[in-house]
Structure formats: C-alpha cells, structure tokens
Amino acid sequence: MKGYVLAVVGAVSYGLIPLFILPLKSINFPLESTLFYRFSMAALMLLIYICYTKESLKINAKELLYFVILGLMFAGSSEFLFLGYDHSSPGIASTILFVYPVIVAIIMAAFFREKLARFTIISLIVTTFGVSILSLKGETLEFNFLGVLYSVLSAICYAVYIVVVNKSKLRASGFKLTFYSLVFTAMYFLFQALSSDNSLAYPSGDVLLEIAIFALVTTVISMTALVYAIQSIGSTPASIMGALEPVVAVGISVILFHEEMTLTLVLGIVVILCGVIINIVADSKKSPVH
C-alpha cells in the first residue's frame, strides 16, 4: 500500500505542472529564467538531502559525460513540453508526453536489437490513433502540427533519458543521478536565458517562492516518490500509476484555466492511456525482474 500511495503522490505531483507554470507565464516571466530557477532550486534541495545522507558526490569523466547528456535530455523534454503547452494545450501536451514508454520500446528495438513485441506494435497503433483523436476539432481533423510535434519531441527526449539511465550502467544512486541531471539541466536554461538576453531578476519574493514550491512539488517530491515507489512495488505498477499524470494535468487545465473539456479530448486521453498501459503490461510479462 505504501508503494502504491507513493506512486500516486509522484504521478499527481508531476501532473500539477500546469498549476505552477501557467500563472508564471501569464505574468510574462521568461520561461528560460523560470526553468533555471526551478531546476537549480530542486538541485539545491536534493544536495541538502545528499549531504544529510553523507553520500559521496565524486564522479569520473565517463560519469560526467553521461550526466551532461542526461541533463540535456531532461532540459529538452521540459522545454518542448512547455512549447507544446503554447501551441496546443497543457492537457493535450501532457497526454502526448505520456507515450514515452512506447518510444522507449521503439528505441530499444531500433538501437539495441530488442525484439519489438506484438503488443508493443498494437500499443504504438493505439497511441497513434489517440494522438490523432486529440487533433480533432468538431467533425474535422485540424492537425496542430507544432503542438503535436513539440509534445512528441518532449516524449522522445524523456525516452532517451530513460534509455541512457538503463544502458549507461552508472553506479550512482537515484538521488545522485537526479541531482547531477538537474544541475546540468539548470545550466542549460541558464545559458538559454543569458544568450537570449532574458533577465534573471525575479519580479517579487512571491514569484520566487512560487518557483521554489514549483521545484519542490513537481521535481523533488515527484522524483523522490517515484524512486521509492519503484523500490517498493516495481517499475511496472509504478509506471501504470503514472497514468494519473496527464489526468491531473487535464483536470487542472479544465477546472482552473478553463480549457474546454470536449468529447475528443476525453476520448483521446483514454485511448492513449490504454495504448501505453498495454505496452507497460506486455513489457512486464517479457521481463522477469522489475
């Protein structure tokens, strides 16, 4: 029960992203500056915990290279997700992001010669159909190319992040790995902010506090809860519980930010979630240990 509760906490906290990012965007605080503060504050919070547990932060050159790659992939996933917010909606972008387990399976088949299972192919077809449904407006297929493209790129970056973690054979703990990933993610957005002449000055203490809570809830709590959930109940049940992420994001967008709840939105979400869960369950049956 503890593991399932933690999985729910992790999924719900990550799904709360629209609750924090949309108000910050509404006051025109630069996205790059927002994400720099979010990830640097999250890294600082994890650093405090790592120092408390007295875990060594030493890394070698190979680990450094992997951590830089992980940071760039995490940054890419975040940046593309919020661009997806701009061109479609938080609900649609968050739902499309959730297809990342299917993309992981495709990457493993394409680059690591893992057999693409029949159920994975079915899952790919179902999720593609779900994305198509999300593009429907009324009775016509109005394909928001940029919105879907950015959301898919976000999912691809996150899928690559997971593959690198799995295949790099890093000996670092989950907290150490997450800490360094966040450090290089923050550095990426710092470079973005400085190169685009965006100010790092925050409008008020209230805004900085909101970003700190944003970092704590959607990054630190989400990642920490997920790590402990996987250790307790395994990756497959934890991944399935992750289906709550887009559901929460859509709920917040509809209730608080007046995103229109249409039949196509509901149907698209359900179809995509079914497709992803088919892939996760099929993956659990072919792998004896999770």
Coordinates of C-alpha atoms in Angstrom, one line a residue:
M1 CA 0.0 0.0 0.0
K2 CA 2.9 2.4 0.8
G3 CA 4.4 1.8 -2.6
Y4 CA 1.1 2.5 -4.4
V5 CA 0.5 5.6 -2.3
L6 CA 4.0 6.9 -3.2
A7 CA 3.4 6.1 -6.9
V8 CA 0.2 8.1 -6.8
V9 CA 1.9 11.0 -5.0
G10 CA 4.7 11.0 -7.6
A11 CA 2.2 11.0 -10.5
V12 CA -0.1 13.6 -9.1
S13 CA 2.7 16.0 -8.1
Y14 CA 4.2 15.8 -11.6
G15 CA 0.7 16.3 -13.1
L16 CA 0.5 19.6 -11.1
I17 CA 2.9 21.3 -13.5
P18 CA 0.2 23.5 -15.2
L19 CA -0.9 24.8 -11.8
F20 CA 2.5 26.5 -11.4
I21 CA 3.8 27.2 -14.9
L22 CA 0.6 28.8 -16.4
P23 CA 0.4 31.6 -13.8
L24 CA 4.2 32.3 -14.2
K25 CA 3.7 32.5 -18.0
S26 CA 0.7 34.8 -17.5
I27 CA 2.9 37.5 -15.9
N28 CA 5.4 37.2 -18.8
F29 CA 8.2 35.9 -16.6
P30 CA 10.7 34.4 -19.1
L31 CA 10.3 30.6 -19.5
E32 CA 14.1 30.1 -19.5
S33 CA 14.5 32.0 -16.3
T34 CA 11.6 30.2 -14.7
L35 CA 13.1 26.8 -15.6
F36 CA 16.6 27.8 -14.5
Y37 CA 15.3 28.7 -11.0
R38 CA 13.1 25.6 -10.9
F39 CA 15.9 23.1 -11.6
S40 CA 18.6 24.9 -9.7
M41 CA 16.4 25.1 -6.6
A42 CA 15.4 21.4 -7.0
A43 CA 19.1 20.5 -7.3
L44 CA 19.9 22.5 -4.1
M45 CA 17.1 20.7 -2.2
L46 CA 18.5 17.3 -3.3
L47 CA 22.0 18.4 -2.4
I48 CA 20.9 19.2 1.1
Y49 CA 19.4 15.7 1.3
I50 CA 22.5 14.0 -0.2
C51 CA 24.7 15.9 2.3
Y52 CA 22.4 14.7 5.1
T53 CA 22.8 11.0 4.0
K54 CA 26.6 11.6 3.6
E55 CA 26.7 10.2 0.1
S56 CA 29.8 11.0 -1.9
L57 CA 29.3 13.3 -4.9
K58 CA 32.6 12.3 -6.6
I59 CA 32.3 11.4 -10.3
N60 CA 34.7 10.4 -13.0
A61 CA 35.0 11.7 -16.6
K62 CA 32.7 8.9 -18.0
E63 CA 30.0 9.7 -15.4
L64 CA 30.4 13.4 -16.2
L65 CA 29.7 12.8 -19.9
Y66 CA 26.6 10.7 -19.1
F67 CA 25.3 13.3 -16.6
V68 CA 25.7 16.1 -19.2
I69 CA 23.7 14.0 -21.7
L70 CA 21.0 13.3 -19.1
G71 CA 20.8 17.0 -18.2
L72 CA 20.4 18.0 -21.9
M73 CA 17.7 15.3 -22.4
F74 CA 15.8 16.4 -19.3
A75 CA 16.1 20.1 -20.4
G76 CA 14.9 19.2 -23.9
S77 CA 11.9 17.3 -22.5
S78 CA 10.9 20.3 -20.3
E79 CA 11.4 22.9 -23.0
F80 CA 9.5 21.0 -25.7
L81 CA 6.7 20.2 -23.2
F82 CA 6.1 23.9 -22.4
L83 CA 6.3 24.8 -26.1
G84 CA 3.6 22.1 -26.6
Y85 CA 1.6 24.0 -24.0
D86 CA 1.8 27.1 -26.1
H87 CA 0.8 25.6 -29.4
S88 CA -1.9 23.1 -28.2
S89 CA -2.9 23.0 -24.5
P90 CA -1.5 21.7 -21.2
G91 CA -3.9 18.8 -21.3
I92 CA -3.1 17.6 -24.8
A93 CA 0.7 18.1 -24.4
S94 CA 0.8 16.3 -21.0
T95 CA -1.1 13.4 -22.5
I96 CA 1.1 13.0 -25.6
L97 CA 4.2 13.2 -23.3
F98 CA 2.9 10.0 -21.6
V99 CA 3.6 7.9 -24.7
Y100 CA 7.3 7.9 -23.7
P101 CA 7.2 4.2 -22.6
V102 CA 6.2 3.2 -26.2
I103 CA 9.0 5.3 -27.6
V104 CA 11.5 3.6 -25.2
A105 CA 10.4 0.3 -26.6
I106 CA 10.9 1.5 -30.2
I107 CA 14.4 2.9 -29.3
M108 CA 15.4 -0.4 -27.7
A109 CA 14.3 -2.3 -30.8
A110 CA 16.0 0.1 -33.2
F111 CA 19.3 0.5 -31.5
F112 CA 19.7 -2.4 -29.1
R113 CA 18.1 -5.2 -31.1
E114 CA 15.4 -5.9 -28.7
K115 CA 12.5 -7.6 -30.3
L116 CA 9.5 -5.4 -30.9
A117 CA 6.7 -7.4 -29.3
R118 CA 3.3 -7.8 -30.9
F119 CA 1.7 -6.0 -28.1
T120 CA 4.2 -3.1 -28.4
I121 CA 3.2 -2.7 -32.1
I122 CA -0.5 -2.8 -31.0
S123 CA 0.3 -0.2 -28.4
L124 CA 2.0 2.0 -31.0
I125 CA -1.0 1.9 -33.3
V126 CA -3.4 2.6 -30.4
T127 CA -1.4 5.6 -29.1
T128 CA -1.0 7.0 -32.6
F129 CA -4.8 6.7 -33.0
G130 CA -5.2 8.5 -29.7
V131 CA -2.9 11.4 -30.8
S132 CA -5.0 11.7 -34.0
I133 CA -8.2 11.9 -31.9
L134 CA -6.6 14.8 -29.9
S135 CA -6.2 16.6 -33.2
L136 CA -9.9 16.6 -34.0
K137 CA -11.8 19.8 -33.7
G138 CA -15.5 19.3 -34.1
E139 CA -16.1 16.9 -37.0
T140 CA -12.9 17.9 -38.9
L141 CA -9.2 16.8 -38.4
E142 CA -7.5 20.0 -37.6
F143 CA -3.9 18.8 -37.1
N144 CA -2.0 21.2 -34.8
F145 CA 1.4 20.2 -36.3
L146 CA 3.6 22.3 -34.0
G147 CA 1.7 21.4 -30.8
V148 CA 1.9 17.7 -31.5
L149 CA 5.5 17.9 -32.8
Y150 CA 6.8 19.7 -29.7
S151 CA 4.9 17.3 -27.4
V152 CA 6.3 14.2 -29.2
L153 CA 9.8 15.7 -29.1
S154 CA 9.3 16.1 -25.3
A155 CA 8.4 12.4 -25.1
I156 CA 11.4 11.4 -27.2
C157 CA 13.8 13.4 -25.0
Y158 CA 12.4 11.8 -21.9
A159 CA 12.5 8.3 -23.5
V160 CA 16.2 8.9 -24.4
Y161 CA 16.8 10.0 -20.8
I162 CA 15.4 6.7 -19.5
V163 CA 17.4 4.6 -22.1
V164 CA 20.6 6.3 -21.2
V165 CA 20.0 5.7 -17.5
N166 CA 19.3 2.0 -18.2
K167 CA 22.1 1.4 -20.6
S168 CA 24.9 3.5 -19.1
K169 CA 25.3 1.2 -16.1
L170 CA 26.0 4.1 -13.8
R171 CA 26.8 3.1 -10.2
A172 CA 25.3 6.4 -8.8
S173 CA 22.3 6.2 -6.6
G174 CA 19.0 7.5 -7.9
F175 CA 19.4 10.7 -5.8
K176 CA 22.9 11.4 -7.0
L177 CA 21.9 10.7 -10.7
T178 CA 18.9 13.0 -10.4
F179 CA 21.0 15.7 -8.7
Y180 CA 23.6 15.9 -11.4
S181 CA 20.9 15.7 -14.1
L182 CA 19.2 18.7 -12.5
V183 CA 22.5 20.6 -12.2
F184 CA 23.2 20.3 -16.0
T185 CA 19.5 21.0 -16.8
A186 CA 19.7 24.2 -14.8
M187 CA 23.0 25.1 -16.6
Y188 CA 21.3 24.6 -19.9
F189 CA 18.5 27.0 -19.1
L190 CA 21.0 29.5 -17.6
F191 CA 22.8 29.5 -20.9
Q192 CA 19.4 29.9 -22.7
A193 CA 18.4 32.8 -20.5
L194 CA 21.8 34.6 -20.9
S195 CA 22.1 34.1 -24.7
S196 CA 18.5 35.4 -25.3
D197 CA 19.1 38.4 -23.1
N198 CA 16.3 37.4 -20.7
S199 CA 16.6 38.9 -17.3
L200 CA 17.2 36.6 -14.3
A201 CA 15.8 39.2 -12.0
Y202 CA 12.5 37.9 -10.4
P203 CA 9.6 40.4 -10.1
S204 CA 9.0 39.8 -6.4
G205 CA 9.6 37.5 -3.5
D206 CA 6.2 35.9 -4.1
V207 CA 7.2 34.8 -7.6
L208 CA 10.5 33.3 -6.2
L209 CA 8.5 31.5 -3.5
E210 CA 6.1 30.2 -6.2
I211 CA 9.0 28.8 -8.2
A212 CA 10.5 27.2 -5.1
I213 CA 7.2 25.4 -4.4
F214 CA 7.1 24.5 -8.1
A215 CA 10.5 22.9 -7.8
L216 CA 9.7 21.1 -4.6
V217 CA 6.4 19.7 -5.7
T218 CA 6.8 18.9 -9.4
T219 CA 10.5 17.9 -9.3
V220 CA 11.8 16.9 -5.9
I221 CA 8.7 15.3 -4.4
S222 CA 7.7 13.7 -7.8
M223 CA 11.2 12.2 -8.4
T224 CA 11.7 11.1 -4.8
A225 CA 8.3 9.5 -4.5
L226 CA 8.8 7.6 -7.8
V227 CA 12.2 6.3 -6.7
Y228 CA 10.8 4.9 -3.5
A229 CA 7.6 3.6 -5.3
I230 CA 9.8 1.6 -7.8
Q231 CA 11.8 0.2 -5.0
S232 CA 8.6 -0.9 -3.2
I233 CA 6.3 -2.2 -5.9
G234 CA 8.4 -2.4 -9.0
S235 CA 8.7 -0.3 -12.2
T236 CA 5.6 -1.7 -14.0
P237 CA 3.0 -0.9 -11.3
A238 CA 4.6 2.5 -10.7
S239 CA 4.6 3.2 -14.5
I240 CA 0.9 2.3 -14.7
M241 CA 0.1 4.6 -11.8
G242 CA 1.9 7.3 -13.8
A243 CA -1.3 7.4 -15.9
L244 CA -2.6 9.8 -13.3
E245 CA -0.1 12.4 -14.6
P246 CA -2.0 13.6 -17.7
V247 CA -5.3 13.1 -16.0
V248 CA -4.3 15.5 -13.2
A249 CA -2.9 17.9 -15.8
V250 CA -6.1 17.9 -17.8
G251 CA -8.2 18.3 -14.7
I252 CA -6.3 21.4 -13.6
S253 CA -6.4 22.9 -17.1
V254 CA -10.1 22.4 -17.3
I255 CA -11.1 23.4 -13.8
L256 CA -8.7 26.3 -13.1
F257 CA -7.6 27.5 -16.5
H258 CA -10.9 26.9 -18.5
E259 CA -9.6 24.5 -21.1
E260 CA -12.6 23.2 -23.0
M261 CA -13.5 19.6 -22.0
T262 CA -14.6 18.1 -25.3
L263 CA -15.5 14.6 -26.2
T264 CA -12.4 14.3 -28.4
L265 CA -10.2 15.4 -25.5
V266 CA -11.6 12.7 -23.2
L267 CA -11.6 10.0 -25.8
G268 CA -8.0 10.8 -26.9
I269 CA -6.8 10.7 -23.4
V270 CA -8.5 7.3 -22.7
V271 CA -7.2 5.8 -26.0
I272 CA -3.6 7.0 -25.3
L273 CA -3.6 5.7 -21.7
C274 CA -4.9 2.3 -22.9
G275 CA -2.2 2.1 -25.5
V276 CA 0.6 2.9 -23.1
I277 CA -0.7 0.6 -20.4
I278 CA -0.9 -2.3 -23.0
N279 CA 2.8 -1.6 -23.7
I280 CA 3.8 -1.5 -20.0
V281 CA 1.9 -4.7 -19.1
A282 CA 3.3 -6.5 -22.1
D283 CA 6.8 -5.4 -21.1
S284 CA 6.3 -6.7 -17.6
K285 CA 5.4 -10.2 -18.9
K286 CA 8.5 -10.5 -21.1
S287 CA 10.9 -9.3 -18.3
P288 CA 11.1 -11.5 -15.2
V289 CA 12.5 -8.8 -12.9
H290 CA 11.2 -5.2 -12.4

